Coordinates of C-alpha atoms in Angstrom, one line a residue:
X1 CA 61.6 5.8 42.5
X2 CA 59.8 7.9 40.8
X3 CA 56.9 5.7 40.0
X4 CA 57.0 4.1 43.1
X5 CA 57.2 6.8 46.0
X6 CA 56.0 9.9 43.2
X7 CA 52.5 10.1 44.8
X8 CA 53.4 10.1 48.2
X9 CA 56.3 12.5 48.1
X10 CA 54.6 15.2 45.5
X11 CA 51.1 14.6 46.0
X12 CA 50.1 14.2 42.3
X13 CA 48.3 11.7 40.7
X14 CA 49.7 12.9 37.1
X15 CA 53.7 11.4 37.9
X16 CA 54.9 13.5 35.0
X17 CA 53.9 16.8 36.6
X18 CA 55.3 15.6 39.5
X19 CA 58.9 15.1 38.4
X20 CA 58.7 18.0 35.6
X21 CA 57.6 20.7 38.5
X22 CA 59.0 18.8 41.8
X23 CA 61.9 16.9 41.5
X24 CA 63.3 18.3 38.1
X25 CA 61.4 21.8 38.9
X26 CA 64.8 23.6 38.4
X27 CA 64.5 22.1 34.8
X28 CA 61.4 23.6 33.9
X29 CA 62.7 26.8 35.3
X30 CA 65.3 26.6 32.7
X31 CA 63.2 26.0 30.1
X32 CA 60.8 28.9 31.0
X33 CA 63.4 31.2 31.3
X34 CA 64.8 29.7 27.6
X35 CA 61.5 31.0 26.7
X36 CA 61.5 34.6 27.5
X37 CA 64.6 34.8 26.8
X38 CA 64.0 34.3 23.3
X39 CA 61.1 36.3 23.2
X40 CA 63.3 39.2 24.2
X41 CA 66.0 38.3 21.6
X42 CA 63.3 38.3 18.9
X43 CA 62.1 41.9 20.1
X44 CA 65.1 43.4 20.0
X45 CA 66.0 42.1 16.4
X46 CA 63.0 43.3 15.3
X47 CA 63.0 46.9 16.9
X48 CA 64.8 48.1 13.7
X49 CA 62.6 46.3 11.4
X50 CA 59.0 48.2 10.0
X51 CA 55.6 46.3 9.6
X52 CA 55.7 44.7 6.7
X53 CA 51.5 44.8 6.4
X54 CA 49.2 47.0 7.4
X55 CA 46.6 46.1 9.9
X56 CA 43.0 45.1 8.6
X57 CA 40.6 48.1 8.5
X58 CA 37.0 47.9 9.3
X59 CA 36.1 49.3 6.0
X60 CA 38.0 46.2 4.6
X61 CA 36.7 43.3 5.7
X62 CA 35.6 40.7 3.1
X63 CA 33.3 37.9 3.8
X64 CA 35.8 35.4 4.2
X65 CA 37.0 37.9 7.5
X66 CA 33.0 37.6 8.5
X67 CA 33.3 34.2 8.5
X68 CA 36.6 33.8 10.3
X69 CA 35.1 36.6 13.5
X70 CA 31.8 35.0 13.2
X71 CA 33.9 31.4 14.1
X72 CA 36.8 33.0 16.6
X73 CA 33.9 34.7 18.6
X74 CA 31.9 30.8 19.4
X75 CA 35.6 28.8 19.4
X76 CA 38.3 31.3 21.2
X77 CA 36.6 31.5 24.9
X78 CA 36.2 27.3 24.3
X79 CA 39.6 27.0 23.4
X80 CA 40.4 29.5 26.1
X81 CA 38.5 27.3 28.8
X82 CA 40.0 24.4 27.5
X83 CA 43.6 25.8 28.1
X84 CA 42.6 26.6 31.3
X85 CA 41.0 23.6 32.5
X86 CA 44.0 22.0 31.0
X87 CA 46.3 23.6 33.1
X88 CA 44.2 23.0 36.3
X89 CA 43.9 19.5 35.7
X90 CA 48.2 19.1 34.9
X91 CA 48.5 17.7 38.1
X92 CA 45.4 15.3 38.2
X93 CA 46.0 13.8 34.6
X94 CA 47.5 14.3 31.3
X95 CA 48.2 18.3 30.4
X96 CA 49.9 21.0 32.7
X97 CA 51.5 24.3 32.0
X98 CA 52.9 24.1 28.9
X99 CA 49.8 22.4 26.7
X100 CA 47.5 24.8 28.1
X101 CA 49.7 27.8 27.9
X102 CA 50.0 26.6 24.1
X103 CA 46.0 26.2 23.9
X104 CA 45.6 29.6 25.2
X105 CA 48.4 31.2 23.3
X106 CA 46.5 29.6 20.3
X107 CA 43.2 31.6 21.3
X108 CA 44.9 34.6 21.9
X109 CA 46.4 34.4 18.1
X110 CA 43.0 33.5 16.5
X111 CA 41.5 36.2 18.3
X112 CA 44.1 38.6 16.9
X113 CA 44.3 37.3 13.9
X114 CA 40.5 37.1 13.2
X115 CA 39.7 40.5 14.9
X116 CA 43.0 42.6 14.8
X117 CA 46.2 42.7 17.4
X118 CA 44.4 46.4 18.3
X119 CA 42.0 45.0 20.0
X120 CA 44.3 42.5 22.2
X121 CA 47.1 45.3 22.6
X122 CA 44.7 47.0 24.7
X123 CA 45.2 44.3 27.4
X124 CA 48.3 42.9 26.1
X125 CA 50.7 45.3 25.4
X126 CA 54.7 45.2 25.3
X127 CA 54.7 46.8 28.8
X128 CA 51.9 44.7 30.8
X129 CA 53.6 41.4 28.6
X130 CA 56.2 41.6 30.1
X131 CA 55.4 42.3 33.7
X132 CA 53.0 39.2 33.3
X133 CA 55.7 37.3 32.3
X134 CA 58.3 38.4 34.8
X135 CA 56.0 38.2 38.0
X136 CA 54.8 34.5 36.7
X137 CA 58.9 33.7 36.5
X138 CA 59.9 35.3 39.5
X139 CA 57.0 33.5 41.4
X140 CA 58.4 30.0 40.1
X141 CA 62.0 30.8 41.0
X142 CA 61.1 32.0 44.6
X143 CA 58.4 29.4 45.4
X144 CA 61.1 26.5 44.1
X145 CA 64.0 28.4 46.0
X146 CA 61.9 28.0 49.2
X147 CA 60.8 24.6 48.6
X148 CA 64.1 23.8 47.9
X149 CA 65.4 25.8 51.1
X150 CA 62.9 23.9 53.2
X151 CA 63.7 20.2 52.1
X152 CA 67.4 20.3 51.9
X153 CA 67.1 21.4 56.0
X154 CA 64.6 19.5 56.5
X155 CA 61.8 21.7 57.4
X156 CA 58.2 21.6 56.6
X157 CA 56.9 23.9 53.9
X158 CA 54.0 25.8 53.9
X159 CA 52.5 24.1 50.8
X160 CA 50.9 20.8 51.8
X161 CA 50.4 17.4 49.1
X162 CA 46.6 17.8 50.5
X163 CA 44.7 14.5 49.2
X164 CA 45.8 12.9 45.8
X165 CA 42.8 13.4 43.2
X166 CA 42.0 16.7 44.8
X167 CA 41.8 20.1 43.0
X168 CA 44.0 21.8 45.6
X169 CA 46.4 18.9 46.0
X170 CA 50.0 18.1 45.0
X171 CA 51.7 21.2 47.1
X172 CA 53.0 23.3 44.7
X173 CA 52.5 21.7 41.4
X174 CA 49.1 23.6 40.5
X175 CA 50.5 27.2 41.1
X176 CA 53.8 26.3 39.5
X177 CA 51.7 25.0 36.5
X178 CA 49.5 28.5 36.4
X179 CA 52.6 30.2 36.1
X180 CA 54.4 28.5 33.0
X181 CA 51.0 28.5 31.3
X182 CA 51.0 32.2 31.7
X183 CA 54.6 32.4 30.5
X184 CA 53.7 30.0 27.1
X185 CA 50.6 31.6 26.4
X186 CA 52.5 35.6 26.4
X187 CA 55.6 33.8 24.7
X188 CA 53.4 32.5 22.2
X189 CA 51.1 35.4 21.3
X190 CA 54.3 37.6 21.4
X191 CA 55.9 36.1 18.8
X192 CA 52.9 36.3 16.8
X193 CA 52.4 39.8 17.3
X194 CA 57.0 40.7 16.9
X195 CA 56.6 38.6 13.2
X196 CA 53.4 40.1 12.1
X197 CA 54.2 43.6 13.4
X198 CA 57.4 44.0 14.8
X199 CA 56.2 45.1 17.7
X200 CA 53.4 44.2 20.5

């Protein structure tokens, strides 16, 4: 059924991103939610703990560190386009929320881990993480809920399929997919910074 009537009924070309955020959508909200979840476990095991290394200094960087920030500063806005453009195109063809939340999570760690987590904790801190995190969760739970609402009364939503192979197509697959890649790519770089530090 899936196969057969996917395109019509969910608007996206890619059928995988049309059953994992349309007609198992409640699924991937688990799994999302598994995800901060654990994130907030892991924080609050490590509240208690100290950092177990000190931070890089800028009096101690050795040439292998030049190297590495030399490399992070040409590869990490690629990779961070990349996981963007993956994320756009979930619906359209292979990729979605969770590989490009993964690719960007991955950005954010080089970037970190070649230039410091000082820098990043200026934008990414404990506080704005998880208000990021929350509003990209609470967005898929209440877009799904209405969409959900809407087609067990049989009522027409708001979000249209628009034309299959278009950018803005496949109702609410691309916003759904925005929001778990923002979700992977804070869980990811959290964990990083709770094992490295303890802390973000």
């Amino acid at each position: 059924r899936y196969v057969e009537n996917g395109l019509d009924g969910a608007g996206a070309i890619n059928i995988v991103a049309s059953v994992i955020l349309d007609y198992r959508a409640f699924d991937t909200l688990g799994e999302s939610h598994v995800l901060f979840t654990a994130s907030v476990v892991v924080l609050v095991l490590l509240l208690t703990m100290k950092p177990q290394r000190e931070l890089k200094s800028e009096s101690n960087i050795t040439q292998k560190d030049i190297i590495l920030q030399n490399t992070a500063k040409v590869l990490v806005p690629l990779i961070i386009m990349f996981g963007f453009y993956v994320i756009l195109a979930g619906h359209l063809g292979p990729g979605g929320g969770f590989s490009g939340g993964s690719i960007i999570g991955g950005a954010l760690i080089l970037y970190s881990y070649a230039f410091g987590q000082e820098r990043l904790n200026k934008i990414i801190n404990a506080k704005s993480y998880k208000l990021i995190v929350l509003c990209a969760l609470a967005f898929y739970s209440l877009s799904k809920c209405y969409s959900f609402f809407c087609g067990a009364n049989h009522l027409e939503t708001i979000f249209t399929t628009g034309t299959p192979g278009a950018i803005l197509s496949a109702g609410l697959i691309l916003p759904l997919n925005i929001a778990v890649g923002i979700v992977v790519a804070c869980t990811m770089y959290g964990f990083y910074c709770y094992f490295t530090r303890g802390q973000i």
